[in-house]
CSV table of C-alpha atoms in Angstrom, one decimal:
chain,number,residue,atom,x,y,z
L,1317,UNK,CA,15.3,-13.4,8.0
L,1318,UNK,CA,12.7,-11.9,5.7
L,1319,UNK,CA,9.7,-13.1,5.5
L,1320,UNK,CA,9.7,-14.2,1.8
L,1321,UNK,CA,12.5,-15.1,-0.3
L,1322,UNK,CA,12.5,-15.0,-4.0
L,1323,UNK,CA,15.4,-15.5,-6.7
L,1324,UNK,CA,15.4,-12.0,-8.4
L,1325,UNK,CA,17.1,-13.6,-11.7
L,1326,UNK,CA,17.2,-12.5,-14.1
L,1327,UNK,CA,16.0,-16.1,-15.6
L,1328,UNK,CA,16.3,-16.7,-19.2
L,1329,UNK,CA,15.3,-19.8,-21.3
L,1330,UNK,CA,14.7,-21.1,-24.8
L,1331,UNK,CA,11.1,-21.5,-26.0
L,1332,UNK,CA,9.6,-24.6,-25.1
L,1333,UNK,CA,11.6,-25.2,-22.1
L,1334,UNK,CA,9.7,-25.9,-18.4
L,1335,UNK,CA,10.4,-23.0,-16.1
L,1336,UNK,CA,10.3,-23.2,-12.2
L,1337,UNK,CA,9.8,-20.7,-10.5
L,1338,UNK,CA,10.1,-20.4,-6.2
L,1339,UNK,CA,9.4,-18.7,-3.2
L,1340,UNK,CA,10.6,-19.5,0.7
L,1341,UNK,CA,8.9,-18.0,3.7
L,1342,UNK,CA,9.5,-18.1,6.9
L,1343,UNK,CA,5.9,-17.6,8.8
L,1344,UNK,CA,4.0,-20.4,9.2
L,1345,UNK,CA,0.5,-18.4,9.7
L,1346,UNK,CA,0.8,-17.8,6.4
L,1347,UNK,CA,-2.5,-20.0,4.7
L,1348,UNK,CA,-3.1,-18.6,1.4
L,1349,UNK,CA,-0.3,-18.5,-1.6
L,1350,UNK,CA,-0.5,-16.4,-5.0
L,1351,UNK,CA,1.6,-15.8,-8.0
L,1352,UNK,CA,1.3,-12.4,-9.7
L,1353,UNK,CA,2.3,-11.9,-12.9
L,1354,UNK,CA,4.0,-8.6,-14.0
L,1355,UNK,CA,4.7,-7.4,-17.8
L,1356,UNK,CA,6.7,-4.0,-18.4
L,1357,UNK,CA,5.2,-1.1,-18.1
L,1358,UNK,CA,2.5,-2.5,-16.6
L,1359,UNK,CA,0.5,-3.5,-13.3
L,1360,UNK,CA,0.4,-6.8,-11.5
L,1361,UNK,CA,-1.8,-9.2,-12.3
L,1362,UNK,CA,-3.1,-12.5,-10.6
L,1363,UNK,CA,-2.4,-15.2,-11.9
L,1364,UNK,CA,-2.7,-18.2,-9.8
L,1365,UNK,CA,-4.0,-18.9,-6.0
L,1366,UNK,CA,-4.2,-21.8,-3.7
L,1367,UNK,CA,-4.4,-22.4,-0.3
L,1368,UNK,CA,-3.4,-25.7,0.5
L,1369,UNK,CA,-0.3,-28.0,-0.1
L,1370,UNK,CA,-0.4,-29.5,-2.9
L,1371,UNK,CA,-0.5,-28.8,-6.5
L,1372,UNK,CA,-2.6,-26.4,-8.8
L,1373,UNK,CA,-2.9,-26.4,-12.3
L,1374,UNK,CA,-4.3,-24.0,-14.5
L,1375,UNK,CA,-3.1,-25.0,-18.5
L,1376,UNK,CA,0.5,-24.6,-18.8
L,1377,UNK,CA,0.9,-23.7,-15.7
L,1378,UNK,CA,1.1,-25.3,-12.2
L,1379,UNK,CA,1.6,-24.0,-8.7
L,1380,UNK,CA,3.1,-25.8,-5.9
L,1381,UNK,CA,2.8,-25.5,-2.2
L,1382,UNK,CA,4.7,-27.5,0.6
L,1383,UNK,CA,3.7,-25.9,4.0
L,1384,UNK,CA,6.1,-28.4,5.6
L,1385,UNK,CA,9.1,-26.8,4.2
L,1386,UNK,CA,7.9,-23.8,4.0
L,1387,UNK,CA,8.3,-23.6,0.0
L,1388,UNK,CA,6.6,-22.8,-3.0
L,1389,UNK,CA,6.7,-22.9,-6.4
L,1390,UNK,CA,5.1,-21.9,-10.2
L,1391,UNK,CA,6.1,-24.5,-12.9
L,1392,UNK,CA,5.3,-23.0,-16.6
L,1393,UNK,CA,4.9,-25.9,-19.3
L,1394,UNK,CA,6.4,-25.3,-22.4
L,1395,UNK,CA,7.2,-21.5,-22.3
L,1396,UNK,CA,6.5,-19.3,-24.9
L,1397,UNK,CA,7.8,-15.5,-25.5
L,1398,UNK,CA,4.4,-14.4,-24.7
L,1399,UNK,CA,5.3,-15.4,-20.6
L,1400,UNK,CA,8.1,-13.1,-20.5
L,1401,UNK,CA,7.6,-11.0,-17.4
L,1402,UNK,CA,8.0,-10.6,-13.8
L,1403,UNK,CA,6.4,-13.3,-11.8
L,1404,UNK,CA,5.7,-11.9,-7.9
L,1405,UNK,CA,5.1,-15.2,-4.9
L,1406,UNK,CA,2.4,-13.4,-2.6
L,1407,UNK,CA,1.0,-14.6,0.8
L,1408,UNK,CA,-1.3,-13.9,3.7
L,1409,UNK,CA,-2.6,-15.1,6.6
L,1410,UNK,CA,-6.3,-14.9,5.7
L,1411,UNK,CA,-8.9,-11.9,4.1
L,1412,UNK,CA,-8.1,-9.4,7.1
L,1413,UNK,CA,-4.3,-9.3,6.6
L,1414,UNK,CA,-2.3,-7.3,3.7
L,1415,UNK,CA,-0.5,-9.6,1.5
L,1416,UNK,CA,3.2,-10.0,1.2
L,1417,UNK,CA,5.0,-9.8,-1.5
L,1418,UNK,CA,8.6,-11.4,-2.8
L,1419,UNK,CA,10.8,-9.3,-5.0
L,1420,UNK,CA,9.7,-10.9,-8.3
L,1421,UNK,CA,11.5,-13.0,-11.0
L,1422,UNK,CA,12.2,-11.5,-14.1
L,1423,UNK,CA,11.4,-14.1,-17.0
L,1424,UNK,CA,12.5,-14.1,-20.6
L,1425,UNK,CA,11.4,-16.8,-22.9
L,1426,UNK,CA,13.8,-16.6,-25.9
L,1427,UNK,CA,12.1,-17.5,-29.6
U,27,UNK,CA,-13.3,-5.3,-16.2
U,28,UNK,CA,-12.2,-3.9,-12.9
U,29,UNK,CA,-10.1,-0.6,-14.1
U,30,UNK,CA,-7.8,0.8,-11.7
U,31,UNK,CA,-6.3,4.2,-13.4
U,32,UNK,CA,-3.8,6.3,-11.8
U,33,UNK,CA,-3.7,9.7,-13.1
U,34,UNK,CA,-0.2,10.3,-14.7
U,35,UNK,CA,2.4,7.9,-16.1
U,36,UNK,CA,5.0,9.6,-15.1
U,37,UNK,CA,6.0,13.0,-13.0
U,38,UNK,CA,8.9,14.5,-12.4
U,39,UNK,CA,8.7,17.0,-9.8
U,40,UNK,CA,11.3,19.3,-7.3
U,41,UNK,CA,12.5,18.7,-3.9
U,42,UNK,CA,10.3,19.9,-1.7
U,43,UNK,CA,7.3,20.2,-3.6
U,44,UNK,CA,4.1,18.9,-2.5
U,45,UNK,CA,3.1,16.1,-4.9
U,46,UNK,CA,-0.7,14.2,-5.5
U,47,UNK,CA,-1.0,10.7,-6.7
U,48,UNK,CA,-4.5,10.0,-7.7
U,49,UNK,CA,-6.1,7.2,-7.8
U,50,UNK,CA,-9.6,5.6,-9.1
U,51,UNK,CA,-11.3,2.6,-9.0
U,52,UNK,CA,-14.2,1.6,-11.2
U,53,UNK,CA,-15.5,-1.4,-9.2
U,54,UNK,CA,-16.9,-0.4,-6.0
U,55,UNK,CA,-13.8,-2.1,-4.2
U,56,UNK,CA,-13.8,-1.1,-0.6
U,57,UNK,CA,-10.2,-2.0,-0.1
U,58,UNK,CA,-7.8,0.5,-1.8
U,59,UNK,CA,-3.9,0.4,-1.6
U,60,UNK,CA,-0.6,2.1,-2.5
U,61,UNK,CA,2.6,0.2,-2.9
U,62,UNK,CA,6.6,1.6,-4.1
U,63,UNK,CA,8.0,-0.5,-6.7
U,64,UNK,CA,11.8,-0.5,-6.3
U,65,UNK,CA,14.4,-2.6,-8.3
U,66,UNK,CA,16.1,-4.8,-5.4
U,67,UNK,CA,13.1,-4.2,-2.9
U,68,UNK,CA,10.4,-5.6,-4.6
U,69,UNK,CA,6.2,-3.9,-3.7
U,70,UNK,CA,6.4,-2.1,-0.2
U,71,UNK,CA,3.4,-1.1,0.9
U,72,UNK,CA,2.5,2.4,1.7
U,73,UNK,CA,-0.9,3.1,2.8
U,74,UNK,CA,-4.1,1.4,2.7
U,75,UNK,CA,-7.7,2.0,3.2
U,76,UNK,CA,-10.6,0.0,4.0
U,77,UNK,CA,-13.5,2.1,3.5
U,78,UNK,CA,-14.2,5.6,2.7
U,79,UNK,CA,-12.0,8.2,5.3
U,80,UNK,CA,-10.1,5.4,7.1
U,81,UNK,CA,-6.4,4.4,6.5
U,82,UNK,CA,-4.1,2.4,8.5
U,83,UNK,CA,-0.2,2.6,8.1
U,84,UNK,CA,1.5,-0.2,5.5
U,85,UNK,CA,5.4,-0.6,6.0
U,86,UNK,CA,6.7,2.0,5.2
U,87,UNK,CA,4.4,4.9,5.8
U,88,UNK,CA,6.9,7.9,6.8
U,89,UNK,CA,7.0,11.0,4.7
U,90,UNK,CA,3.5,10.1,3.1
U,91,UNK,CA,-0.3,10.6,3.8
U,92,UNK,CA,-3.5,9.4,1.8
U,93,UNK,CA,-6.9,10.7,1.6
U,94,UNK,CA,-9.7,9.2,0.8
U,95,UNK,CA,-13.1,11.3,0.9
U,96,UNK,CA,-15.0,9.0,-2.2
U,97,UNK,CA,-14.7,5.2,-2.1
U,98,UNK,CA,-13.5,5.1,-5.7
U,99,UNK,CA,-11.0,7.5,-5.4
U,100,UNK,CA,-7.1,7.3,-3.0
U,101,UNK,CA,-4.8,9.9,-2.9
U,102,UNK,CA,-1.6,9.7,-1.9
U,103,UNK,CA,0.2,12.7,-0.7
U,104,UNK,CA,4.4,13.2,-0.5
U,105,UNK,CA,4.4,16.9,1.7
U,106,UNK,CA,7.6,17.5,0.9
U,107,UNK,CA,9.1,15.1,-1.9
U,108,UNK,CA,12.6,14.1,-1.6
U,109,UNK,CA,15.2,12.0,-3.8
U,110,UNK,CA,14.7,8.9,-2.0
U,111,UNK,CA,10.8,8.8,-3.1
U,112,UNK,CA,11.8,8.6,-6.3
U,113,UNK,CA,10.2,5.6,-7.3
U,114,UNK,CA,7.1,3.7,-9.3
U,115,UNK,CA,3.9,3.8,-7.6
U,116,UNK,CA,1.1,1.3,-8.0
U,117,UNK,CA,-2.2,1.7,-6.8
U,118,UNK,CA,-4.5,-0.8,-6.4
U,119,UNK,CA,-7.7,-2.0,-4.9
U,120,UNK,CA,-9.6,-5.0,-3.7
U,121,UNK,CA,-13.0,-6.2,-2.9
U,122,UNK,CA,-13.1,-7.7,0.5
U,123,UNK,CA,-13.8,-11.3,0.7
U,124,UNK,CA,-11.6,-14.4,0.4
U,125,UNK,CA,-8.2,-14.1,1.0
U,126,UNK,CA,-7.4,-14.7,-2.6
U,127,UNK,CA,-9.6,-11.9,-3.7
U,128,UNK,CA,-6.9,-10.5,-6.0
U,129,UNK,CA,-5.5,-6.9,-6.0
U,130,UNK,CA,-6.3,-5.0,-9.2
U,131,UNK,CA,-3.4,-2.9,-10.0
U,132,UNK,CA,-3.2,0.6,-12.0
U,133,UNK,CA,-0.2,0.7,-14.5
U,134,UNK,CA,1.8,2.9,-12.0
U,135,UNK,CA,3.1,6.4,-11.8
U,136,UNK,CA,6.7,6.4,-12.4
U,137,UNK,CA,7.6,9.4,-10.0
U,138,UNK,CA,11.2,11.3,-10.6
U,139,UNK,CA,12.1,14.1,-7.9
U,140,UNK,CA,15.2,16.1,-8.6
């Protein structure tokens, strides 16, 4: 089993509609859950962090942790084209450990 | 800004040849890193480095080596490039701290060996 599990997609959705996005992992040292965000052609970029269950929000966006089974997620409110990208789940065990990565989920928001 | 800029967007090189990836970091970061970005297998990570001249194996280190002589600046060596390296490769670096101290990532260097 690998250690994280994402939906590759591709996942595709009208403007305006709530997107969920979401991770499995199979570790339980791991304490600390991002979500990257990946346009074409370009870099990885964070986007959100947490490190506790429970929920984060940050504007349209909200991530989601449930340690118990294992499970994350990203929810994005009201999606616009603008949000169309790869969205990375990332994880660690704490600042001396490398972070692992899922595969990513390709996003289009369709005007 | 933090500006992580890898030195060529894309490169298409021959078996065999010795290829350089260079790297440079604008931000003081300690913590430097080189991932593969493959369509299926998500980031795999290379090398990393967490000062100047030290390196320590990522996941899939074999038929690779880095330098890194200036803390601003990673190299990352293929001796001997081969098809199955063909591949996009992101650098990026990191300032050690909290565990969410995010990665900054370069663009990539979309490498191409025929």
């Amino acid at each position: 089993q690998k250690e994280v599990e994402q939906d590759p997609g591709p996942l595709s959705v009208p403007e305006g509609a709530i997107v969920s996005l979401n991770c499995t992992y199979s570790n339980s040292a791991f304490q600390y859950f991002m979500w990257y965000r990946q346009y074409s052609r370009k870099g990885p970029e964070l986007l959100m962090y947490t490190y506790s269950s429970g929920n984060k929000e940050d504007g349209r966006f909200t991530a989601q942790v449930d340690k118990s089974s294992k499970y994350i997620s990203l929810f994005i409110r009201d999606s616009q084209p603008s949000d169309s990208a790869t969205y990375l789940c990332a994880m660690n065990r704490g600042s001396n450990y490398k972070l692992t990565f899922g595969k990513g989920t390709l996003l289009t928001v369709n005007p | 800004d933090v500006k992580v800029t890898q030195s060529s967007r894309y490169l298409v090189k021959r078996t065999g040849e010795k290829v350089f990836l260079e790297c440079v970091q604008d931000m003081d970061h300690e913590n430097m890193f080189w991932y593969r970005q493959d369509p299926g297998l998500g980031l795999r990570l290379i090398y990393f480095s967490y000062d100047v001249k030290m390196k320590e194996k990522g996941d899939i280190p074999e038929g690779y080596s880095v330098s890194r002589e200036k803390k601003e600046r990673f190299s990352l060596i293929l001796e001997s490039a081969s098809t199955n390296q063909t591949s996009m490769y992101l650098c990026a670096s990191r300032s050690p701290g909290p565990a969410v101290s995010p990665l900054h990532f370069g663009n990539g260097t979309r490498l191409t060996v025929t």
